[in-house]
Amino acid sequence: MIFLAVGWVSSWNDADTAEVGDCMKNNGTTINPDLEVVDCGTAEAKFKVKEVHSDTTDMSVCPTGTTAYAESQHRRRGSDTKFVLCLTNEK
C-alpha cells in the first residue's frame, strides 16, 4: 500500500469535500500533497475516491491496492476535522 503524507492545514481545501466516485488531481507532491476535485473526464484526473472515512487519520483503514490520504484540519473557532480518503489510480 502506498501512503501519501498526512497534511496538516489551517484552511479549507477540496480534499475535505471529496465524495466516493469523485476524481482528484494532486497540485502538490507525494510528500506534501494538495488534492483537488476535478472532472473525471479530464486529463487532470489522476485518482478516484474509493472510500471516505471521517473522524480518523488512520490510513490503515484503506484496502490493499489503494492510496491512502489523511488530513487533519485545525480551526481556531470550531471543531477540528480529520478524514482519510482511499484513492485508486484513475489513469
C-alpha atoms as a PDB file:
ATOM      1  CA  MET A   1       0.000   0.000   0.000  1.00  0.00           C
ATOM      2  CA  ILE A   2       1.329   3.436  -0.910  1.00  0.00           C
ATOM      3  CA  PHE A   3       0.756   6.214   1.609  1.00  0.00           C
ATOM      4  CA  LEU A   4       0.591   9.912   0.910  1.00  0.00           C
ATOM      5  CA  ALA A   5       1.790  12.141   3.699  1.00  0.00           C
ATOM      6  CA  VAL A   6      -0.618  13.445   6.308  1.00  0.00           C
ATOM      7  CA  GLY A   7      -1.467  17.045   5.544  1.00  0.00           C
ATOM      8  CA  TRP A   8      -1.786  19.465   8.445  1.00  0.00           C
ATOM      9  CA  VAL A   9      -3.575  22.599   7.269  1.00  0.00           C
ATOM     10  CA  SER A  10      -5.371  25.513   8.817  1.00  0.00           C
ATOM     11  CA  SER A  11      -7.767  26.305   5.976  1.00  0.00           C
ATOM     12  CA  TRP A  12     -10.323  24.558   3.750  1.00  0.00           C
ATOM     13  CA  ASN A  13      -9.333  22.696   0.604  1.00  0.00           C
ATOM     14  CA  ASP A  14     -11.068  20.420  -1.864  1.00  0.00           C
ATOM     15  CA  ALA A  15      -9.956  17.169  -0.261  1.00  0.00           C
ATOM     16  CA  ASP A  16     -12.364  17.708   2.626  1.00  0.00           C
ATOM     17  CA  THR A  17     -15.327  17.937   0.240  1.00  0.00           C
ATOM     18  CA  ALA A  18     -14.458  14.814  -1.769  1.00  0.00           C
ATOM     19  CA  GLU A  19     -17.033  12.050  -2.037  1.00  0.00           C
ATOM     20  CA  VAL A  20     -16.872   8.458  -3.260  1.00  0.00           C
ATOM     21  CA  GLY A  21     -16.641   8.488  -7.056  1.00  0.00           C
ATOM     22  CA  ASP A  22     -15.006  11.934  -7.286  1.00  0.00           C
ATOM     23  CA  CYS A  23     -11.808  12.280  -9.298  1.00  0.00           C
ATOM     24  CA  MET A  24      -8.833  14.201  -7.977  1.00  0.00           C
ATOM     25  CA  LYS A  25      -5.514  15.656  -9.008  1.00  0.00           C
ATOM     26  CA  ASN A  26      -2.532  16.428  -6.818  1.00  0.00           C
ATOM     27  CA  ASN A  27      -1.316  20.039  -7.086  1.00  0.00           C
ATOM     28  CA  GLY A  28       1.437  19.278  -4.568  1.00  0.00           C
ATOM     29  CA  THR A  29       3.966  16.489  -4.223  1.00  0.00           C
ATOM     30  CA  THR A  30       3.866  12.946  -2.865  1.00  0.00           C
ATOM     31  CA  ILE A  31       5.361  14.212   0.401  1.00  0.00           C
ATOM     32  CA  ASN A  32       3.211  17.354   0.608  1.00  0.00           C
ATOM     33  CA  PRO A  33       0.017  16.617  -1.353  1.00  0.00           C
ATOM     34  CA  ASP A  34      -2.578  19.233  -2.263  1.00  0.00           C
ATOM     35  CA  LEU A  35      -5.570  17.321  -3.614  1.00  0.00           C
ATOM     36  CA  GLU A  36      -8.261  18.994  -5.686  1.00  0.00           C
ATOM     37  CA  VAL A  37     -11.534  17.563  -7.007  1.00  0.00           C
ATOM     38  CA  VAL A  38     -11.617  17.643 -10.823  1.00  0.00           C
ATOM     39  CA  ASP A  39     -13.905  16.406 -13.607  1.00  0.00           C
ATOM     40  CA  CYS A  40     -13.321  12.695 -14.216  1.00  0.00           C
ATOM     41  CA  GLY A  41     -13.369  13.260 -17.979  1.00  0.00           C
ATOM     42  CA  THR A  42     -10.261  15.460 -17.963  1.00  0.00           C
ATOM     43  CA  ALA A  43      -6.599  14.539 -18.317  1.00  0.00           C
ATOM     44  CA  GLU A  44      -6.036  16.109 -14.867  1.00  0.00           C
ATOM     45  CA  ALA A  45      -7.924  13.279 -13.138  1.00  0.00           C
ATOM     46  CA  LYS A  46      -5.220  11.055 -11.627  1.00  0.00           C
ATOM     47  CA  PHE A  47      -7.091   9.481  -8.698  1.00  0.00           C
ATOM     48  CA  LYS A  48     -10.632   8.338  -7.956  1.00  0.00           C
ATOM     49  CA  VAL A  49     -12.061   8.313  -4.429  1.00  0.00           C
ATOM     50  CA  LYS A  50     -12.977   4.736  -3.494  1.00  0.00           C
ATOM     51  CA  GLU A  51     -13.740   5.295   0.217  1.00  0.00           C
ATOM     52  CA  VAL A  52     -14.062   8.226   2.644  1.00  0.00           C
ATOM     53  CA  HIS A  53     -13.504   7.721   6.390  1.00  0.00           C
ATOM     54  CA  SER A  54     -14.442  10.588   8.718  1.00  0.00           C
ATOM     55  CA  ASP A  55     -13.099  11.328  12.203  1.00  0.00           C
ATOM     56  CA  THR A  56      -9.822   9.436  11.738  1.00  0.00           C
ATOM     57  CA  THR A  57      -6.345   9.856  10.292  1.00  0.00           C
ATOM     58  CA  ASP A  58      -5.605   6.108  10.487  1.00  0.00           C
ATOM     59  CA  MET A  59      -4.556   5.315   6.922  1.00  0.00           C
ATOM     60  CA  SER A  60      -4.680   1.558   7.600  1.00  0.00           C
ATOM     61  CA  VAL A  61      -8.468   1.735   7.056  1.00  0.00           C
ATOM     62  CA  CYS A  62      -7.836   1.767   3.296  1.00  0.00           C
ATOM     63  CA  PRO A  63      -7.829  -1.569   1.468  1.00  0.00           C
ATOM     64  CA  THR A  64      -4.762  -3.015  -0.211  1.00  0.00           C
ATOM     65  CA  GLY A  65      -4.242  -1.604  -3.692  1.00  0.00           C
ATOM     66  CA  THR A  66      -5.417   1.892  -2.815  1.00  0.00           C
ATOM     67  CA  THR A  67      -3.505   5.038  -1.955  1.00  0.00           C
ATOM     68  CA  ALA A  68      -4.338   6.464   1.476  1.00  0.00           C
ATOM     69  CA  TYR A  69      -4.512  10.219   2.038  1.00  0.00           C
ATOM     70  CA  ALA A  70      -5.137  11.548   5.548  1.00  0.00           C
ATOM     71  CA  GLU A  71      -5.723  15.115   6.621  1.00  0.00           C
ATOM     72  CA  SER A  72      -6.340  16.914   9.869  1.00  0.00           C
ATOM     73  CA  GLN A  73      -7.594  20.480   9.856  1.00  0.00           C
ATOM     74  CA  HIS A  74      -7.343  22.630  12.946  1.00  0.00           C
ATOM     75  CA  ARG A  75      -9.731  25.541  13.186  1.00  0.00           C
ATOM     76  CA  ARG A  76      -9.352  28.281  15.745  1.00  0.00           C
ATOM     77  CA  ARG A  77     -13.099  28.595  16.151  1.00  0.00           C
ATOM     78  CA  GLY A  78     -14.916  25.341  15.759  1.00  0.00           C
ATOM     79  CA  SER A  79     -14.194  21.688  15.799  1.00  0.00           C
ATOM     80  CA  ASP A  80     -11.203  20.052  14.192  1.00  0.00           C
ATOM     81  CA  THR A  81     -11.807  17.964  11.081  1.00  0.00           C
ATOM     82  CA  LYS A  82      -9.945  14.797  10.214  1.00  0.00           C
ATOM     83  CA  PHE A  83     -10.512  12.249   7.496  1.00  0.00           C
ATOM     84  CA  VAL A  84      -8.938   9.605   5.264  1.00  0.00           C
ATOM     85  CA  LEU A  85      -9.514   9.216   1.527  1.00  0.00           C
ATOM     86  CA  CYS A  86      -8.800   5.854  -0.111  1.00  0.00           C
ATOM     87  CA  LEU A  87      -7.815   6.532  -3.723  1.00  0.00           C
ATOM     88  CA  THR A  88      -7.331   4.396  -6.810  1.00  0.00           C
ATOM     89  CA  ASN A  89      -5.269   5.423  -9.827  1.00  0.00           C
ATOM     90  CA  GLU A  90      -7.556   6.857 -12.475  1.00  0.00           C
ATOM     91  CA  LYS A  91      -5.110   6.713 -15.393  1.00  0.00           C
END
